[in-house]
């Protein structure tokens, strides 16, 4: 008898419906064959399923069993097909009713004793069920919260293979998991802007970065507060759109980071250490998993002590920065993971850190300074719109008891600036000033006459490259958006000029 069970898999961020067809033929030598591009982990499924069934007092039928995972051209990875395969065998051997199965989706790994273990990418499968109008989703109990983040699909938590058998045979129904807690987005950060004394210029640059989604590089001596400023940054970023949230959840689910999902989420803030491998940063591996650049998608990638990262790792950031996505090549084709992140990088100006310090002398040899700077590749710095020096904060300011402006106040301005951009970019693929390419800038940015004069002067005085010229307009546009102005003023251009990359 033939049965068909729905399951699913992910290719990059895309989810695909997989039909698990199980045929149990009455005659012939008893064998189990899995076809349809299974990897080793999937092929091993039959052993796990055999043991799980036996330990639940259902012996694998003594027949020729053929399992087809369709469509056949999509590679199937991992152990998440254990549960649908087991259910298919039970249905085909007449041990469970088959009628219910067509409106259900199954995923889960089985232990030898029949326990259902958690798998990755469950939120994508819940979304898949919703899109395909499959009403019921049977998920490992560990993944239940995560699955319930998608509404419109009935979620059935399973901890044992026997739970499903009893449920489908209507002996002991499983209670569907109803999410009552709702869904919340929050802003949490280690520091609030009001805790940071002085540093007005750095705070302003961070405000511009958050408002226009511009990459930013902070340079300054040890203890100046670069790490503190960067950690406070997530407290001023605007909230995510619904579609952005879904992308973030899917990526984190695929990486297996959502198992104990809270119903509270915020823009990602990823802070990989400089010893992180290239695969850890960019993604990949034998079972391709998103790297830090994708985990930071729609959020912040903070690279503290940037020159400490190996040059090859820094270089590998160029493509994700440029394209907003990562391509991972495998034997079975290419995977795409999105990587539209805001880069916050921090560094010292030289190995000892005191180059340009108002009081302490720099002790580095000129050659050492050159070598240190060379590590930050030109092409990477080129993709950063805002460069800012963070000087040591003066002692009087540090002991000043008066609080500065709070993150909430700054964030309110950032949100207004974001709205300005949403209006301007409606109907275009661009959504933030930071993403604008020269053609978008020419089409969409309106400069006042005085601003044009000032820009022309700056081009000749600082011999600006075409790239810096466009960066300055982008930043000036964000400054104008923060002020809710329609046109870019000369004042905005003048401020934008301060954030360009200069040799110190
Ligand atoms: N402007 C400030 N206001 C309040 N506290 C500050 C300020 N700047 C620095 N600090 C304090 O000094 C500590 C060190 O700052 P932080 O680690 O951010 O410096 P850094 O610039 O990252 O230094 P390094 O180059 O050594 O990494 C902070 O944890 C904070 O307690
Ligand atoms: Mg630091």
Short mmCIF file of C-alpha atoms in Angstrom, two decimals, residues 209-214 238 244 267 340 417-418 421-422 424-425 428-437 440 474 477-478 481:
data_model
loop_
_atom_site.label_atom_id
_atom_site.label_comp_id
_atom_site.label_asym_id
_atom_site.label_seq_id
_atom_site.Cartn_x
_atom_site.Cartn_y
_atom_site.Cartn_z
CA UNK A 209 24.14 55.22 11.06
CA UNK A 210 20.97 53.86 12.69
CA UNK A 211 18.70 56.26 10.79
CA UNK A 212 20.05 55.48 7.31
CA UNK A 213 21.45 51.96 7.91
CA UNK A 214 24.99 53.13 7.16
CA UNK A 238 14.35 51.40 14.54
CA UNK A 244 12.17 41.59 8.40
CA UNK A 267 17.08 43.41 15.72
CA UNK A 340 22.04 42.69 4.78
CA UNK A 417 13.97 59.49 9.60
CA UNK A 418 13.15 55.90 8.68
CA UNK A 421 12.93 57.03 3.66
CA UNK A 422 9.99 54.64 3.43
CA UNK A 424 10.81 58.28 -0.72
CA UNK A 425 11.70 54.70 -1.66
CA UNK A 428 11.80 50.86 -5.50
CA UNK A 429 13.90 47.91 -4.33
CA UNK A 430 15.80 50.24 -1.99
CA UNK A 431 14.61 50.75 1.58
CA UNK A 432 17.35 52.76 3.29
CA UNK A 433 19.75 55.54 2.35
CA UNK A 434 22.68 53.24 3.08
CA UNK A 435 21.56 50.91 0.28
CA UNK A 436 21.38 53.59 -2.41
CA UNK A 437 23.53 53.10 -5.48
CA UNK A 440 19.31 55.90 -7.01
CA UNK A 474 23.97 59.55 1.19
CA UNK A 477 20.39 62.71 2.92
CA UNK A 478 20.09 60.86 6.22
CA UNK A 481 15.77 62.93 6.97
#
